[in-house]
CSV table of C-alpha atoms in Angstrom, one decimal:
chain,number,residue,atom,x,y,z
B,214,MET,CA,-33.9,-12.5,13.6
B,215,SER,CA,-33.7,-15.6,11.4
B,216,GLU,CA,-30.7,-17.9,11.6
B,217,PRO,CA,-28.8,-19.3,8.7
B,218,GLU,CA,-29.6,-22.7,7.3
B,219,SER,CA,-27.4,-24.4,9.9
B,220,SER,CA,-26.6,-22.9,13.2
B,221,PRO,CA,-23.1,-23.4,14.7
B,222,ASP,CA,-22.5,-26.7,16.6
B,223,GLU,CA,-19.6,-28.7,18.0
B,224,SER,CA,-18.1,-29.0,14.5
B,225,HIS,CA,-17.6,-25.2,14.6
B,226,VAL,CA,-15.5,-25.4,17.8
B,227,LEU,CA,-11.7,-24.7,17.6
B,228,ARG,CA,-9.2,-26.7,19.6
B,229,ARG,CA,-7.6,-25.0,22.6
B,230,GLU,CA,-3.9,-25.5,22.1
B,231,PHE,CA,-2.4,-22.2,23.2
B,232,SER,CA,-1.1,-21.3,26.6
B,233,LEU,CA,-0.4,-17.9,28.2
B,234,TRP,CA,3.0,-18.0,26.7
B,235,SER,CA,1.7,-18.8,23.2
B,236,ALA,CA,-0.9,-16.0,23.5
B,237,PHE,CA,1.9,-13.6,24.6
B,238,ALA,CA,4.2,-14.7,21.8
B,239,PHE,CA,1.4,-14.3,19.3
B,240,ALA,CA,0.7,-10.7,20.3
B,241,PHE,CA,4.4,-9.9,20.6
B,242,ALA,CA,5.0,-11.2,17.1
B,243,PHE,CA,2.0,-9.4,15.6
B,244,ILE,CA,3.8,-6.1,15.5
B,245,SER,CA,7.2,-7.1,16.5
B,246,PRO,CA,9.8,-4.7,17.9
B,247,ILE,CA,11.9,-5.2,14.8
B,248,VAL,CA,9.0,-4.5,12.4
B,249,ALA,CA,7.8,-1.6,14.5
B,250,LEU,CA,11.3,0.0,14.8
B,251,TYR,CA,12.2,-0.5,11.1
B,252,GLY,CA,8.9,0.7,9.9
B,253,ILE,CA,8.8,4.1,11.7
B,254,PHE,CA,12.3,5.1,12.8
B,255,GLY,CA,13.5,6.9,9.6
B,256,LEU,CA,10.1,8.5,9.1
B,257,ALA,CA,9.8,9.8,12.6
B,258,LEU,CA,13.4,11.0,12.8
B,259,ALA,CA,13.1,12.9,9.5
B,260,ALA,CA,9.8,14.4,10.7
B,261,ALA,CA,10.8,15.6,14.2
B,262,GLY,CA,14.5,15.1,14.8
B,263,PRO,CA,16.0,12.9,17.6
B,264,SER,CA,13.5,14.3,20.1
B,265,PHE,CA,10.8,12.2,18.4
B,266,TRP,CA,11.9,9.6,20.9
B,267,TRP,CA,9.8,11.1,23.6
B,268,GLY,CA,6.8,10.2,21.5
B,269,PHE,CA,7.2,6.6,22.5
B,270,ALA,CA,6.2,7.5,26.0
B,271,LEU,CA,3.2,9.5,25.0
B,272,VAL,CA,1.9,6.7,22.6
B,273,PHE,CA,2.6,4.0,25.1
B,274,GLY,CA,0.6,5.8,27.8
B,275,GLY,CA,-2.4,6.2,25.6
B,276,GLN,CA,-2.2,2.6,24.3
B,277,MET,CA,-1.8,1.2,27.8
B,278,LEU,CA,-5.2,2.8,28.6
B,279,VAL,CA,-6.7,1.1,25.5
B,280,ALA,CA,-5.1,-2.2,26.5
B,281,LEU,CA,-6.6,-2.0,30.0
B,282,VAL,CA,-10.1,-1.6,28.5
B,283,PHE,CA,-9.5,-4.5,26.0
B,284,ALA,CA,-8.2,-6.6,28.9
B,285,MET,CA,-11.6,-6.1,30.6
B,286,LEU,CA,-13.5,-6.8,27.4
B,287,VAL,CA,-11.6,-10.0,26.6
B,288,SER,CA,-12.0,-11.3,30.2
B,289,ARG,CA,-15.8,-10.8,29.7
B,290,TRP,CA,-16.0,-12.2,26.2
B,291,PRO,CA,-13.1,-14.4,25.3
B,292,LEU,CA,-14.3,-15.0,21.7
B,293,GLU,CA,-12.5,-15.5,18.4
B,294,GLY,CA,-12.5,-12.3,16.4
B,295,SER,CA,-11.9,-9.9,19.4
B,296,ILE,CA,-12.9,-6.4,18.3
B,297,TYR,CA,-15.8,-7.8,16.1
B,298,GLN,CA,-17.2,-9.9,19.0
B,299,TRP,CA,-16.7,-7.1,21.7
B,300,SER,CA,-18.4,-4.4,19.7
B,301,ARG,CA,-21.3,-6.6,18.6
B,302,ARG,CA,-22.1,-7.4,22.2
B,303,LEU,CA,-21.7,-3.8,23.3
B,304,LEU,CA,-23.8,-1.9,20.8
B,305,GLY,CA,-25.5,-4.5,18.5
B,306,THR,CA,-24.9,-6.6,15.4
B,307,SER,CA,-24.6,-3.8,12.7
B,308,TYR,CA,-22.2,-1.8,14.9
B,309,GLY,CA,-20.1,-4.8,15.6
B,310,TRP,CA,-20.2,-6.0,12.0
B,311,PHE,CA,-18.6,-2.7,10.8
B,312,ALA,CA,-16.1,-2.8,13.6
B,313,GLY,CA,-14.9,-6.2,12.5
B,314,TRP,CA,-15.1,-5.4,8.8
B,315,VAL,CA,-12.6,-2.5,9.3
B,316,TYR,CA,-10.4,-4.6,11.5
B,317,MET,CA,-10.5,-7.5,9.0
B,318,TRP,CA,-9.3,-5.3,6.2
B,319,THR,CA,-6.7,-3.6,8.3
B,320,LEU,CA,-5.2,-7.0,9.2
B,321,VAL,CA,-5.2,-8.3,5.7
B,322,ILE,CA,-3.6,-5.1,4.2
B,323,ALA,CA,-1.1,-5.0,7.1
B,324,MET,CA,-0.2,-8.6,6.3
B,325,ALA,CA,0.6,-7.7,2.7
B,326,THR,CA,2.5,-4.6,3.8
B,327,VAL,CA,4.7,-6.6,6.2
B,328,ALA,CA,5.4,-9.2,3.5
B,329,LEU,CA,6.5,-6.4,1.1
B,330,GLY,CA,8.7,-5.0,3.8
B,331,ALA,CA,10.3,-8.4,4.5
B,332,ALA,CA,10.9,-8.8,0.7
B,333,GLY,CA,13.2,-5.7,0.8
B,334,PHE,CA,15.4,-7.4,3.4
B,335,VAL,CA,15.4,-10.8,1.5
B,336,ALA,CA,16.6,-8.9,-1.6
B,337,ASN,CA,19.4,-7.2,0.3
B,338,ILE,CA,20.5,-10.5,1.8
B,339,ALA,CA,20.6,-11.9,-1.8
B,340,GLY,CA,22.8,-8.9,-2.9
B,341,VAL,CA,20.0,-6.9,-4.6
B,342,GLU,CA,20.3,-3.5,-3.2
B,343,ALA,CA,17.6,-1.8,-5.1
B,344,PRO,CA,14.9,-4.4,-6.0
B,345,SER,CA,12.3,-3.5,-8.6
B,346,GLY,CA,8.7,-3.5,-7.7
B,347,GLY,CA,8.1,-6.7,-9.6
B,348,LEU,CA,10.9,-8.5,-7.7
B,349,ARG,CA,9.7,-7.3,-4.3
B,350,ALA,CA,6.1,-8.5,-5.2
B,351,ALA,CA,7.5,-11.9,-6.3
B,352,ILE,CA,9.5,-12.3,-3.1
B,353,ALA,CA,6.5,-11.2,-1.1
B,354,LEU,CA,4.3,-13.8,-2.9
B,355,ALA,CA,6.9,-16.5,-1.9
B,356,ILE,CA,6.7,-15.3,1.7
B,357,LEU,CA,2.8,-15.4,1.5
B,358,ILE,CA,2.8,-19.0,0.2
B,359,GLY,CA,5.4,-20.2,2.8
B,360,GLY,CA,3.6,-18.5,5.6
B,361,THR,CA,0.2,-20.0,4.5
B,362,ALA,CA,1.9,-23.4,4.5
B,363,ILE,CA,3.0,-22.9,8.2
B,364,ASN,CA,-0.4,-21.8,9.1
B,365,LEU,CA,-2.0,-24.8,7.4
B,366,VAL,CA,0.2,-27.2,9.2
B,367,GLY,CA,-1.2,-26.4,12.5
B,368,ARG,CA,-0.9,-24.5,15.8
B,369,GLY,CA,2.2,-26.5,16.7
B,370,ALA,CA,4.3,-25.1,13.8
B,371,LEU,CA,2.9,-21.6,14.6
B,372,LYS,CA,4.0,-21.8,18.3
B,373,VAL,CA,7.5,-22.9,17.3
B,374,PHE,CA,7.9,-20.0,14.9
B,375,MET,CA,6.6,-17.5,17.3
B,376,THR,CA,9.0,-18.7,20.0
B,377,ALA,CA,11.9,-18.5,17.5
B,378,SER,CA,10.8,-15.0,16.6
B,379,ILE,CA,11.0,-13.8,20.3
B,380,VAL,CA,14.6,-15.2,20.5
B,381,ALA,CA,15.4,-13.4,17.3
B,382,GLU,CA,13.9,-10.2,18.6
B,383,VAL,CA,15.8,-10.4,21.8
B,384,ILE,CA,19.1,-10.9,20.0
B,385,GLY,CA,18.3,-8.4,17.3
B,386,SER,CA,16.8,-5.7,19.4
B,387,ILE,CA,18.1,-5.8,23.0
B,388,GLY,CA,21.4,-7.5,22.2
B,389,LEU,CA,22.4,-5.1,19.4
B,390,GLY,CA,21.0,-2.2,21.3
B,391,THR,CA,23.2,-2.9,24.2
B,392,TRP,CA,26.2,-3.5,22.0
B,393,LEU,CA,25.7,-0.1,20.2
B,394,LEU,CA,25.2,1.8,23.6
B,395,LEU,CA,28.4,0.3,25.1
B,396,PHE,CA,30.8,0.4,22.1
B,397,HIS,CA,29.4,2.6,19.3
B,398,ARG,CA,28.0,5.8,20.8
B,399,GLN,CA,28.5,8.7,18.5
B,400,ASN,CA,26.0,11.2,20.0
B,401,SER,CA,25.2,12.4,23.5
B,402,LEU,CA,21.9,12.2,25.3
B,403,SER,CA,21.4,15.8,24.7
B,404,VAL,CA,20.4,15.1,21.1
B,405,LEU,CA,17.1,13.7,22.5
B,406,PHE,CA,16.2,17.4,23.0
B,407,ASP,CA,17.0,18.4,19.4
B,408,GLY,CA,14.2,18.8,17.0
B,409,GLY,CA,12.3,21.4,15.0
B,410,GLY,CA,15.4,23.5,14.2
B,411,GLY,CA,16.4,26.8,15.6
B,412,ALA,CA,13.5,28.7,13.9
B,413,ALA,CA,10.8,26.7,15.5
B,414,ASP,CA,9.5,27.5,19.0
B,415,THR,CA,8.4,24.8,21.3
B,416,TRP,CA,4.6,25.1,20.6
B,417,SER,CA,5.2,25.0,16.8
B,418,TYR,CA,7.4,22.0,17.2
B,419,LEU,CA,4.9,20.1,19.4
B,420,THR,CA,1.9,20.8,17.2
B,421,GLY,CA,3.7,20.2,13.9
B,422,PRO,CA,6.7,17.8,13.6
B,423,PHE,CA,6.1,16.1,16.9
B,424,LEU,CA,2.6,15.3,16.1
B,425,ILE,CA,3.6,13.8,12.8
B,426,ALA,CA,6.1,11.7,14.6
B,427,VAL,CA,3.5,10.5,17.1
B,428,ALA,CA,1.3,9.5,14.1
B,429,PHE,CA,4.2,7.3,12.8
B,430,ILE,CA,4.8,5.9,16.3
B,431,GLY,CA,1.2,4.9,16.5
B,432,PHE,CA,2.1,1.9,14.2
B,433,SER,CA,4.6,0.6,16.8
B,434,PHE,CA,2.1,0.0,19.5
B,435,VAL,CA,-0.8,-2.0,18.0
B,436,GLY,CA,-1.3,-5.8,17.9
B,437,PHE,CA,-1.7,-6.3,21.6
B,438,GLU,CA,-5.4,-6.9,20.9
B,439,SER,CA,-4.6,-9.8,18.7
B,440,ALA,CA,-4.4,-12.1,21.7
B,441,GLY,CA,-8.1,-11.8,21.8
B,442,ALA,CA,-8.3,-12.8,18.1
B,443,ILE,CA,-7.4,-16.3,19.0
B,444,ALA,CA,-9.3,-16.4,22.3
B,445,GLU,CA,-11.1,-19.7,21.6
B,446,GLU,CA,-7.8,-21.5,21.0
B,447,VAL,CA,-6.3,-20.5,24.4
B,448,HIS,CA,-6.6,-22.5,27.6
B,449,GLU,CA,-8.3,-20.6,30.5
B,450,PRO,CA,-8.8,-17.5,28.4
B,451,ARG,CA,-10.4,-15.3,31.0
B,452,ARG,CA,-7.5,-15.8,33.2
B,453,TYR,CA,-4.7,-15.7,30.7
B,454,LEU,CA,-5.7,-13.2,27.9
B,455,PRO,CA,-5.8,-10.0,29.9
B,456,LYS,CA,-2.2,-10.8,31.0
B,457,ALA,CA,-1.2,-11.4,27.4
B,458,VAL,CA,-2.7,-8.2,26.2
B,459,LEU,CA,-0.9,-6.0,28.9
B,460,PHE,CA,2.4,-7.9,29.0
B,461,SER,CA,2.9,-7.9,25.2
B,462,LEU,CA,2.2,-4.1,24.9
B,463,THR,CA,4.6,-3.4,27.8
B,464,PHE,CA,7.4,-5.5,26.5
B,465,ILE,CA,7.1,-4.2,22.9
B,466,ALA,CA,7.2,-0.6,24.1
B,467,LEU,CA,10.3,-1.3,26.3
B,468,VAL,CA,12.2,-3.0,23.5
B,469,VAL,CA,11.3,-0.5,20.8
B,470,ALA,CA,12.2,2.5,22.9
B,471,TYR,CA,15.4,1.0,24.1
B,472,SER,CA,16.5,-0.1,20.6
B,473,SER,CA,15.6,3.3,19.1
B,474,LEU,CA,17.6,5.1,21.7
B,475,ALA,CA,20.6,2.9,20.9
B,476,ILE,CA,20.4,3.6,17.2
B,477,ILE,CA,19.9,7.4,17.7
B,478,LEU,CA,23.0,7.5,19.8
B,479,ALA,CA,25.0,5.5,17.4
B,480,ILE,CA,24.1,7.3,14.0
B,481,PRO,CA,27.4,8.6,12.6
B,482,ASP,CA,26.0,11.5,10.8
B,483,LEU,CA,22.8,12.6,12.5
B,484,ASP,CA,22.3,15.7,10.4
B,485,ALA,CA,22.3,13.8,7.2
B,486,VAL,CA,19.7,11.4,8.5
B,487,VAL,CA,17.4,14.2,9.8
B,488,ALA,CA,17.8,15.9,6.4
B,489,GLY,CA,16.5,12.7,4.8
B,490,SER,CA,19.6,12.1,2.7
B,491,VAL,CA,20.1,8.6,4.2
B,492,ALA,CA,17.5,6.3,2.8
B,493,ASP,CA,17.8,3.6,5.4
B,494,PRO,CA,19.2,4.9,8.8
B,495,VAL,CA,18.9,1.7,10.7
B,496,TYR,CA,20.8,-0.4,8.2
B,497,GLU,CA,23.4,2.3,7.5
B,498,THR,CA,24.0,2.7,11.2
B,499,LEU,CA,24.4,-1.0,11.8
B,500,THR,CA,26.7,-1.3,8.8
B,501,ALA,CA,28.9,1.6,10.1
B,502,ALA,CA,29.1,0.2,13.5
B,503,LEU,CA,29.4,-3.5,12.8
B,504,GLY,CA,30.7,-3.8,9.2
B,505,HIS,CA,29.0,-5.5,6.3
B,506,GLY,CA,30.0,-8.9,7.6
B,507,ILE,CA,27.9,-8.5,10.7
B,508,ALA,CA,25.1,-6.4,9.2
B,509,LYS,CA,24.0,-9.3,6.8
B,510,PRO,CA,23.3,-11.8,9.6
B,511,VAL,CA,21.5,-9.1,11.4
B,512,GLU,CA,19.2,-8.7,8.5
B,513,VAL,CA,18.4,-12.4,8.7
B,514,LEU,CA,17.1,-11.7,12.3
B,515,PHE,CA,15.1,-8.9,10.8
B,516,VAL,CA,13.6,-11.2,8.2
B,517,ILE,CA,12.5,-13.7,11.0
B,518,GLY,CA,10.9,-10.8,12.8
B,519,PHE,CA,9.0,-9.8,9.7
B,520,LEU,CA,8.0,-13.4,9.0
B,521,ALA,CA,6.6,-13.9,12.5
B,522,SER,CA,4.7,-10.6,12.2
B,523,PHE,CA,3.3,-11.8,8.9
B,524,LEU,CA,2.1,-15.1,10.4
B,525,ALA,CA,0.4,-13.5,13.3
B,526,LEU,CA,-1.4,-11.0,11.0
B,527,GLN,CA,-2.5,-13.8,8.7
B,528,THR,CA,-3.7,-15.9,11.6
B,529,SER,CA,-5.6,-13.0,13.1
B,530,ALA,CA,-7.2,-12.1,9.8
B,531,SER,CA,-8.2,-15.7,9.1
B,532,ARG,CA,-9.7,-16.0,12.6
B,533,VAL,CA,-11.8,-12.8,12.2
B,534,ILE,CA,-13.1,-14.1,8.9
B,535,TRP,CA,-13.9,-17.4,10.5
B,536,ALA,CA,-15.7,-15.8,13.4
B,537,TYR,CA,-17.8,-13.8,10.9
B,538,ALA,CA,-18.6,-16.9,8.9
B,539,ARG,CA,-19.6,-18.9,12.0
B,540,ASP,CA,-22.1,-16.2,12.7
B,541,GLY,CA,-23.4,-16.4,9.2
B,542,ALA,CA,-22.2,-12.8,8.6
B,543,LEU,CA,-20.4,-13.2,5.3
B,544,PRO,CA,-21.4,-14.6,1.9
B,545,SER,CA,-20.5,-18.3,1.6
B,546,SER,CA,-20.4,-18.6,5.4
B,547,ALA,CA,-21.0,-22.3,5.3
B,548,VAL,CA,-17.7,-22.8,3.3
B,549,LEU,CA,-15.7,-20.1,5.2
B,550,SER,CA,-16.6,-21.6,8.7
B,551,ARG,CA,-15.5,-25.1,8.0
B,552,LEU,CA,-12.7,-26.5,10.3
B,553,ARG,CA,-10.6,-29.2,8.7
B,554,GLY,CA,-8.3,-31.9,10.0
B,555,LYS,CA,-7.6,-33.2,13.4
B,556,ALA,CA,-6.3,-29.7,14.5
B,557,ARG,CA,-9.6,-28.1,13.3
B,558,ILE,CA,-8.0,-25.3,11.3
B,559,PRO,CA,-10.1,-22.7,9.3
B,560,VAL,CA,-8.4,-23.7,6.1
B,561,VAL,CA,-10.6,-21.8,3.7
B,562,ALA,CA,-10.4,-18.6,5.7
B,563,ILE,CA,-6.7,-18.8,5.7
B,564,LEU,CA,-6.7,-19.3,1.9
B,565,VAL,CA,-8.9,-16.3,1.4
B,566,THR,CA,-6.2,-14.2,3.1
B,567,THR,CA,-3.7,-15.7,0.7
B,568,VAL,CA,-5.7,-14.9,-2.4
B,569,VAL,CA,-6.3,-11.2,-1.2
B,570,GLY,CA,-2.7,-10.8,-0.3
B,571,GLY,CA,-1.6,-12.0,-3.7
B,572,ALA,CA,-4.0,-9.6,-5.4
B,573,LEU,CA,-2.5,-6.7,-3.4
B,574,PHE,CA,1.0,-7.7,-4.5
B,575,LEU,CA,-0.2,-7.7,-8.1
B,576,LEU,CA,-1.8,-4.3,-7.6
B,577,SER,CA,1.5,-2.9,-6.1
B,578,THR,CA,3.2,-3.7,-9.4
B,579,VAL,CA,0.8,-1.9,-11.7
B,580,ALA,CA,-0.6,1.0,-9.6
B,581,GLY,CA,1.1,4.0,-8.3
B,582,ASP,CA,2.7,4.2,-4.8
B,583,ILE,CA,0.2,1.6,-3.5
B,584,TYR,CA,2.7,0.7,-0.7
B,585,SER,CA,2.5,4.0,1.0
B,586,LEU,CA,-1.2,3.9,0.7
B,587,MET,CA,-1.3,0.6,2.3
B,588,VAL,CA,1.0,1.7,5.1
B,589,ASN,CA,-1.1,4.7,5.8
B,590,PHE,CA,-4.4,3.0,5.8
B,591,THR,CA,-3.1,0.2,8.0
B,592,THR,CA,-2.1,2.6,10.8
B,593,GLY,CA,-5.3,4.6,10.6
B,594,GLY,CA,-7.4,1.4,10.3
B,595,PHE,CA,-6.1,0.0,13.5
B,596,TYR,CA,-7.1,3.1,15.5
B,597,LEU,CA,-10.4,3.4,13.8
B,598,ALA,CA,-11.1,-0.3,14.6
B,599,PHE,CA,-10.1,0.3,18.3
B,600,LEU,CA,-12.6,3.2,18.5
B,601,PHE,CA,-15.6,0.9,18.0
B,602,PRO,CA,-15.2,-1.1,21.2
B,603,LEU,CA,-13.8,1.9,23.1
B,604,ILE,CA,-16.9,4.1,22.3
B,605,GLY,CA,-19.2,1.2,22.7
B,606,PHE,CA,-17.7,0.5,26.2
B,607,VAL,CA,-18.2,4.1,27.2
B,608,VAL,CA,-21.8,4.1,26.1
B,609,VAL,CA,-22.5,0.9,28.0
B,610,LEU,CA,-20.8,2.3,31.2
B,611,ALA,CA,-22.9,5.5,30.8
B,612,ARG,CA,-26.1,3.2,30.7
B,613,ARG,CA,-24.9,1.4,33.7
B,614,ALA,CA,-25.3,-1.8,31.8
B,615,TRP,CA,-21.8,-3.2,32.2
B,616,THR,CA,-21.0,-6.4,34.1
B,617,ASP,CA,-17.4,-7.0,35.0
B,618,GLY,CA,-15.5,-10.0,33.9
B,619,ALA,CA,-12.6,-11.8,35.6
B,620,PHE,CA,-10.4,-8.7,35.0
B,621,THR,CA,-11.6,-5.4,36.3
B,622,LEU,CA,-10.2,-2.0,37.2
B,623,GLY,CA,-13.0,-1.2,39.8
B,624,ARG,CA,-13.6,2.4,40.3
B,625,ALA,CA,-11.0,3.4,37.8
B,626,THR,CA,-12.9,1.8,35.0
B,627,VAL,CA,-14.9,4.9,33.9
B,628,PRO,CA,-12.0,7.4,33.8
B,629,VAL,CA,-9.7,5.0,32.2
B,630,ALA,CA,-12.4,4.1,29.5
B,631,VAL,CA,-13.2,7.8,28.8
B,632,VAL,CA,-9.5,8.9,28.5
B,633,ALA,CA,-8.8,5.8,26.4
B,634,ALA,CA,-11.6,6.7,23.9
B,635,VAL,CA,-10.5,10.4,23.8
B,636,TRP,CA,-6.9,9.3,23.1
B,637,ALA,CA,-7.9,7.0,20.3
B,638,VAL,CA,-10.1,9.7,18.7
B,639,LEU,CA,-7.2,12.2,18.8
B,640,GLN,CA,-4.7,9.7,17.6
B,641,MET,CA,-7.0,8.7,14.8
B,642,LEU,CA,-7.4,12.3,13.6
B,643,ASN,CA,-3.7,12.9,14.0
B,644,ILE,CA,-2.9,9.9,11.7
B,645,SER,CA,-5.6,10.6,9.1
B,646,TRP,CA,-5.2,14.3,8.9
B,647,PRO,CA,-4.4,15.1,5.3
B,648,ARG,CA,-1.2,17.0,5.7
B,649,ALA,CA,0.8,17.9,2.6
B,650,VAL,CA,3.4,15.2,3.0
B,651,TYR,CA,3.5,13.4,-0.3
B,652,ASP,CA,4.1,14.6,-3.9
B,653,GLN,CA,0.9,12.6,-4.9
B,654,ARG,CA,-1.8,14.5,-3.0
B,655,TYR,CA,-4.1,11.5,-2.9
B,656,LEU,CA,-1.6,9.7,-0.6
B,657,ASP,CA,-2.2,12.5,2.0
B,658,TRP,CA,-5.9,11.4,1.9
B,659,SER,CA,-5.2,7.7,1.8
B,660,VAL,CA,-6.7,6.9,5.2
B,661,TRP,CA,-10.0,8.4,4.3
B,662,ILE,CA,-9.9,7.0,0.8
B,663,GLY,CA,-9.4,3.5,2.3
B,664,VAL,CA,-12.1,4.0,4.8
B,665,ALA,CA,-14.6,5.2,2.3
B,666,VAL,CA,-14.0,2.2,0.0
B,667,VAL,CA,-14.1,-0.3,2.8
B,668,VAL,CA,-17.3,1.2,4.4
B,669,ALA,CA,-19.1,1.3,0.9
B,670,VAL,CA,-18.4,-2.3,0.1
B,671,GLY,CA,-19.1,-3.4,3.7
B,672,LEU,CA,-22.5,-1.7,3.6
B,673,ALA,CA,-23.5,-3.6,0.5
B,674,ILE,CA,-22.4,-6.9,2.0
B,675,LEU,CA,-24.0,-6.3,5.4
B,676,MET,CA,-27.4,-5.6,3.7
B,677,SER,CA,-27.2,-9.0,1.9
B,678,VAL,CA,-26.4,-11.0,5.0
B,679,ARG,CA,-28.0,-9.1,7.9
B,680,HIS,CA,-31.1,-11.2,7.9
B,681,ARG,CA,-29.3,-14.5,8.5
B,682,ILE,CA,-26.8,-13.6,11.2
B,683,VAL,CA,-26.8,-15.9,14.1
B,684,SER,CA,-27.9,-14.5,17.6
B,685,VAL,CA,-25.0,-13.8,20.0
B,686,ALA,CA,-26.7,-16.1,22.5
B,687,VAL,CA,-26.1,-19.0,20.3
B,688,ILE,CA,-22.4,-18.3,20.0
B,689,ASP,CA,-22.0,-17.4,23.7
B,690,ASP,CA,-23.6,-20.7,24.7
B,691,LEU,CA,-21.4,-22.7,22.3
B,692,GLU,CA,-18.2,-20.9,23.7
B,693,ALA,CA,-19.3,-21.3,27.4
B,694,THR,CA,-19.8,-25.1,26.9
B,695,ASP,CA,-16.4,-25.4,25.2
B,696,GLU,CA,-14.8,-23.4,28.0
B,697,ARG,CA,-16.3,-25.6,30.7
B,698,ASP,CA,-15.0,-28.7,28.9
B,699,ASP,CA,-11.5,-27.0,28.8
B,700,ASP,CA,-11.6,-26.3,32.5
B,701,LYS,CA,-12.2,-30.0,33.1
B,702,VAL,CA,-9.3,-30.9,30.9
B,703,VAL,CA,-7.0,-28.5,32.7
B,704,ALA,CA,-8.2,-29.8,36.1
B,705,GLY,CA,-7.5,-33.4,34.9
B,706,GLU,CA,-10.9,-34.6,35.2
């Protein structure tokens, strides 16, 4: 395999400025509890009734198995780009390239989707209750430009915003949830066993409405892997990143389930919400319980959560692009891999995400229901991206070629890896199954349409760059040297 004109050197080394707390805050903000709850609550409730709540336990259990596998992988290979790097080292360059390609586009589209979601809240705060598509796109573009500016300032600004996000999440999710449970309960716990209607038996409910709700809930519990996307910017990554992956997933699951329970029990007219006649059950419930005077400041907390999620998504996407470029695995890699300033920030990679995000906003104003297509592809894209390292890990275990890193499950490794891969396959099929949900039939196929386009374009690009991708040994040696230097700094030598 030939190498690009200039192999990576010390100028391609990122600065390690993140701690365990920073990595946790980053993964936590990636899919924040506020974003996760607001994004899926109304959809899941309308699909399966209040008993959709039990889906949180099912999805959390499956995702915890995935997180355990990822914790093992990141402790072995703490490299920028996470899923791309792990998959490449498990089953080869082409396999890893497509894993990262799917993940990269999922991140960029999720970034744009979150910005559009935040735009709706900003419009509401400004007094515009039903913003047009053009206004939402304009607000989203302003969010995109502002987020890009924060990312370009450096990691210090990013850390401050992520910490502020966690404070907002605690107040907005746990604080409000507790207040609703204590003073505004409208429904009993028995409603958690309501769903499917009287005409549906248990089996029909579990294989129909409940599975649809589980597909929606799947969006709530992704993002924990993003701690690995910034691996080369974290001090002592083999020690800290597995903890960040597992802690962020657990904390998000607890907060989302708790907040969701509080809102379900506080809904004034549950039948109307389940029937789909309430457009925004979260906002309507908060307004009914707290009044418009309190609901508006709460929306400000929601905006902070969305903005933090946007920043984490943009950062992750830019780091995956940069990791590809450092390997020579993208066109114009020499430009994309440059690090600028004292902070050594991948400026060009960040700007690429800004341009693509802006293009998606423009598309949302001229195309059909592009927003629903983006949401659907994002959820399916995460699980498809997860499948690459999960299947690769099972194959390597079957070949008896795995060497444990700092974090290991010992004898439980094989059963956990197999069940995690099976779970991800089933959830991917559940999410992407073309059920007749939308009036526009193409939206029911949106995951597969998105995958087909991404794979077709990716195949053409891979064929053009495959001959000049740098060997994994070059990158591993560079990272190992940098990690040894970091260990000396941490030890005070």
